[in-house]
Amino acid sequence: YIETGRYKLALERFEKIMRGHGVGFSAFNLWMLYVDYGFTLVALGRFEEAIEPLEKGLSRNAAVPHGQNALGYAYASLNQLQQAQDVFARGLEYDPDNPVLWSNLAVVWMVAGAFQQAAQGLEKALTIEPQNPVIIQNVMVLKGVSQTGYLSEHPKLDLFFSKNR
């Protein structure tokens, strides 16, 4: 259900599995349950609830860029910018050419007032995926800062899901 954006249906399935204490999942793949459950909560805007399952899943397998991105997204949405920056940077350790992670890291830097760093992150994201509308929008927001000297429009975070793990 996650791949098709049917997050409410996915959430229903995850909650049923969680009520059964993850029956059918072993130590080998339990991380996936937690990461995908947390991702679904982020997609539904339930950021505070998403942090615990994402952290639990990523503590078992950190090499999940879409999970790192979802956790960073949750932290950024809760204005916990240092945590968001750390998590997006950790995601880039596993997928250094991911344009969404670069753009989201640039958003955190913009909101924190680190506009030069934000420009570098967006340049990297745009080089990788020049047609991405979210990245283009964030570039325009940053250009507005160069004209006004302050952030007059909120940049946009983005999610991605990859089942290729």
mmCIF file of C-alpha atoms in Angstrom:
data_model
loop_
_atom_site.group_PDB
_atom_site.id
_atom_site.type_symbol
_atom_site.label_atom_id
_atom_site.label_comp_id
_atom_site.label_asym_id
_atom_site.label_seq_id
_atom_site.Cartn_x
_atom_site.Cartn_y
_atom_site.Cartn_z
ATOM 1 C CA TYR A 1 0.000 0.000 0.000
ATOM 2 C CA ILE A 2 2.896 2.387 0.654
ATOM 3 C CA GLU A 3 4.157 2.232 -2.937
ATOM 4 C CA THR A 4 0.760 3.369 -4.210
ATOM 5 C CA GLY A 5 0.270 6.146 -1.635
ATOM 6 C CA ARG A 6 -2.590 4.374 0.150
ATOM 7 C CA TYR A 7 -1.245 5.270 3.571
ATOM 8 C CA LYS A 8 -4.455 4.894 5.566
ATOM 9 C CA LEU A 9 -4.826 1.302 4.378
ATOM 10 C CA ALA A 10 -1.156 0.669 5.107
ATOM 11 C CA LEU A 11 -1.593 2.103 8.592
ATOM 12 C CA GLU A 12 -4.529 -0.223 9.276
ATOM 13 C CA ARG A 13 -2.362 -3.223 8.313
ATOM 14 C CA PHE A 14 0.593 -2.034 10.382
ATOM 15 C CA GLU A 15 -1.560 -1.439 13.458
ATOM 16 C CA LYS A 16 -2.992 -4.939 13.147
ATOM 17 C CA ILE A 17 0.509 -6.408 12.886
ATOM 18 C CA MET A 18 1.727 -4.307 15.820
ATOM 19 C CA ARG A 19 -1.188 -5.467 17.980
ATOM 20 C CA GLY A 20 0.045 -9.008 17.247
ATOM 21 C CA HIS A 21 3.504 -7.938 18.476
ATOM 22 C CA GLY A 22 5.053 -8.364 15.025
ATOM 23 C CA VAL A 23 4.136 -12.028 14.699
ATOM 24 C CA GLY A 24 5.629 -13.297 11.450
ATOM 25 C CA PHE A 25 8.605 -10.965 11.660
ATOM 26 C CA SER A 26 11.985 -12.162 12.847
ATOM 27 C CA ALA A 27 15.011 -10.267 14.074
ATOM 28 C CA PHE A 28 16.180 -10.371 10.456
ATOM 29 C CA ASN A 29 13.305 -8.285 9.069
ATOM 30 C CA LEU A 30 11.702 -6.643 12.090
ATOM 31 C CA TRP A 31 13.545 -3.417 11.212
ATOM 32 C CA MET A 32 11.512 -3.257 8.000
ATOM 33 C CA LEU A 33 8.220 -3.370 9.894
ATOM 34 C CA TYR A 34 9.257 -0.486 12.146
ATOM 35 C CA VAL A 35 10.696 1.656 9.345
ATOM 36 C CA ASP A 36 7.709 1.193 7.053
ATOM 37 C CA TYR A 37 5.252 1.797 9.907
ATOM 38 C CA GLY A 38 7.073 5.001 10.858
ATOM 39 C CA PHE A 39 7.263 6.076 7.205
ATOM 40 C CA THR A 40 3.500 5.635 6.911
ATOM 41 C CA LEU A 41 2.927 7.765 10.024
ATOM 42 C CA VAL A 42 5.119 10.530 8.545
ATOM 43 C CA ALA A 43 3.198 10.366 5.252
ATOM 44 C CA LEU A 44 -0.003 10.850 7.262
ATOM 45 C CA GLY A 45 1.458 13.843 9.137
ATOM 46 C CA ARG A 46 1.705 12.017 12.479
ATOM 47 C CA PHE A 47 5.281 13.129 13.097
ATOM 48 C CA GLU A 48 5.585 12.666 16.870
ATOM 49 C CA GLU A 49 4.215 9.114 16.657
ATOM 50 C CA ALA A 50 6.549 8.274 13.769
ATOM 51 C CA ILE A 51 9.814 8.968 15.562
ATOM 52 C CA GLU A 52 9.846 5.948 17.898
ATOM 53 C CA PRO A 53 9.208 3.229 15.292
ATOM 54 C CA LEU A 54 11.608 4.872 12.830
ATOM 55 C CA GLU A 55 14.369 5.094 15.432
ATOM 56 C CA LYS A 56 13.716 1.506 16.510
ATOM 57 C CA GLY A 57 13.857 0.198 12.942
ATOM 58 C CA LEU A 58 16.882 2.277 11.951
ATOM 59 C CA SER A 59 18.745 1.156 15.075
ATOM 60 C CA ARG A 60 18.461 -2.392 13.675
ATOM 61 C CA ASN A 61 19.371 -1.410 10.093
ATOM 62 C CA ALA A 62 20.550 2.144 9.460
ATOM 63 C CA ALA A 63 21.198 1.588 5.736
ATOM 64 C CA VAL A 64 17.653 2.549 4.736
ATOM 65 C CA PRO A 65 17.765 5.980 3.058
ATOM 66 C CA HIS A 66 13.991 6.384 2.786
ATOM 67 C CA GLY A 67 13.711 5.599 6.512
ATOM 68 C CA GLN A 68 16.430 8.106 7.392
ATOM 69 C CA ASN A 69 14.648 10.643 5.193
ATOM 70 C CA ALA A 70 11.293 9.992 6.868
ATOM 71 C CA LEU A 71 12.852 10.390 10.324
ATOM 72 C CA GLY A 72 14.551 13.624 9.271
ATOM 73 C CA TYR A 73 11.252 14.820 7.780
ATOM 74 C CA ALA A 74 9.493 14.131 11.093
ATOM 75 C CA TYR A 75 12.137 15.993 13.098
ATOM 76 C CA ALA A 76 12.137 18.933 10.670
ATOM 77 C CA SER A 77 8.339 19.109 10.762
ATOM 78 C CA LEU A 78 8.552 19.329 14.561
ATOM 79 C CA ASN A 79 11.188 22.094 14.184
ATOM 80 C CA GLN A 80 13.874 19.890 15.739
ATOM 81 C CA LEU A 81 16.402 21.140 13.212
ATOM 82 C CA GLN A 82 19.615 19.719 14.675
ATOM 83 C CA GLN A 83 18.158 16.217 14.839
ATOM 84 C CA ALA A 84 16.774 16.597 11.300
ATOM 85 C CA GLN A 85 20.149 17.760 9.973
ATOM 86 C CA ASP A 86 21.932 14.836 11.620
ATOM 87 C CA VAL A 87 19.476 12.284 10.232
ATOM 88 C CA PHE A 88 19.467 13.669 6.668
ATOM 89 C CA ALA A 89 23.277 13.679 6.740
ATOM 90 C CA ARG A 90 23.241 10.060 7.960
ATOM 91 C CA GLY A 91 20.911 9.162 5.083
ATOM 92 C CA LEU A 92 23.392 10.696 2.657
ATOM 93 C CA GLU A 93 26.106 8.404 4.056
ATOM 94 C CA TYR A 94 24.089 5.491 2.642
ATOM 95 C CA ASP A 95 22.877 7.217 -0.539
ATOM 96 C CA PRO A 96 25.166 10.183 -1.331
ATOM 97 C CA ASP A 97 23.494 10.931 -4.666
ATOM 98 C CA ASN A 98 19.934 11.105 -3.379
ATOM 99 C CA PRO A 99 18.424 14.424 -4.527
ATOM 100 C CA VAL A 100 15.556 14.326 -2.008
ATOM 101 C CA LEU A 101 17.926 13.927 0.939
ATOM 102 C CA TRP A 102 20.068 16.827 -0.370
ATOM 103 C CA SER A 103 17.004 19.026 -0.874
ATOM 104 C CA ASN A 104 15.606 18.217 2.570
ATOM 105 C CA LEU A 105 18.958 18.927 4.188
ATOM 106 C CA ALA A 106 19.008 22.256 2.329
ATOM 107 C CA VAL A 107 15.508 23.022 3.661
ATOM 108 C CA VAL A 108 16.736 22.501 7.225
ATOM 109 C CA TRP A 109 19.707 24.774 6.550
ATOM 110 C CA MET A 110 17.409 27.433 5.052
ATOM 111 C CA VAL A 111 15.085 27.387 8.039
ATOM 112 C CA ALA A 112 18.135 27.601 10.337
ATOM 113 C CA GLY A 113 19.407 30.623 8.389
ATOM 114 C CA ALA A 114 22.435 28.850 6.884
ATOM 115 C CA PHE A 115 21.667 30.113 3.390
ATOM 116 C CA GLN A 116 25.105 29.452 1.871
ATOM 117 C CA GLN A 117 24.974 25.811 2.954
ATOM 118 C CA ALA A 118 21.398 25.594 1.653
ATOM 119 C CA ALA A 119 22.536 26.879 -1.735
ATOM 120 C CA GLN A 120 25.241 24.201 -1.890
ATOM 121 C CA GLY A 121 22.777 21.439 -0.949
ATOM 122 C CA LEU A 122 20.219 22.578 -3.510
ATOM 123 C CA GLU A 123 22.892 22.858 -6.185
ATOM 124 C CA LYS A 124 23.846 19.235 -5.517
ATOM 125 C CA ALA A 125 20.168 18.138 -5.577
ATOM 126 C CA LEU A 126 19.477 20.038 -8.803
ATOM 127 C CA THR A 127 22.557 18.559 -10.484
ATOM 128 C CA ILE A 128 21.282 15.054 -9.699
ATOM 129 C CA GLU A 129 17.612 15.645 -10.577
ATOM 130 C CA PRO A 130 17.139 18.925 -12.480
ATOM 131 C CA GLN A 131 13.427 18.406 -13.217
ATOM 132 C CA ASN A 132 12.280 17.677 -9.641
ATOM 133 C CA PRO A 133 9.509 20.221 -8.914
ATOM 134 C CA VAL A 134 10.109 20.278 -5.151
ATOM 135 C CA ILE A 135 13.803 21.005 -5.615
ATOM 136 C CA ILE A 136 13.002 23.725 -8.161
ATOM 137 C CA GLN A 137 10.501 25.275 -5.735
ATOM 138 C CA ASN A 138 13.113 25.267 -2.969
ATOM 139 C CA VAL A 139 15.620 26.947 -5.280
ATOM 140 C CA MET A 140 13.038 29.673 -5.941
ATOM 141 C CA VAL A 141 12.444 30.104 -2.200
ATOM 142 C CA LEU A 142 16.178 30.509 -1.675
ATOM 143 C CA LYS A 143 16.372 33.049 -4.532
ATOM 144 C CA GLY A 144 13.708 35.029 -2.691
ATOM 145 C CA VAL A 145 16.031 35.148 0.323
ATOM 146 C CA SER A 146 18.755 36.716 -1.824
ATOM 147 C CA GLN A 147 16.309 39.463 -2.818
ATOM 148 C CA THR A 148 14.724 40.143 0.575
ATOM 149 C CA GLY A 149 17.420 39.008 2.998
ATOM 150 C CA TYR A 150 15.047 36.730 4.872
ATOM 151 C CA LEU A 151 12.949 33.604 4.397
ATOM 152 C CA SER A 152 9.527 34.900 3.321
ATOM 153 C CA GLU A 153 8.165 31.550 2.131
ATOM 154 C CA HIS A 154 8.608 28.159 3.778
ATOM 155 C CA PRO A 155 10.625 25.676 1.704
ATOM 156 C CA LYS A 156 9.138 22.239 1.086
ATOM 157 C CA LEU A 157 10.262 18.877 2.450
ATOM 158 C CA ASP A 158 9.813 15.769 0.335
ATOM 159 C CA LEU A 159 9.356 12.041 0.979
ATOM 160 C CA PHE A 160 10.420 9.092 -1.138
ATOM 161 C CA PHE A 161 9.917 5.381 -0.711
ATOM 162 C CA SER A 162 12.218 2.732 -2.081
ATOM 163 C CA LYS A 163 11.435 -0.935 -1.797
ATOM 164 C CA ASN A 164 14.880 -1.750 -3.182
ATOM 165 C CA ARG A 165 16.649 -2.403 0.077
#
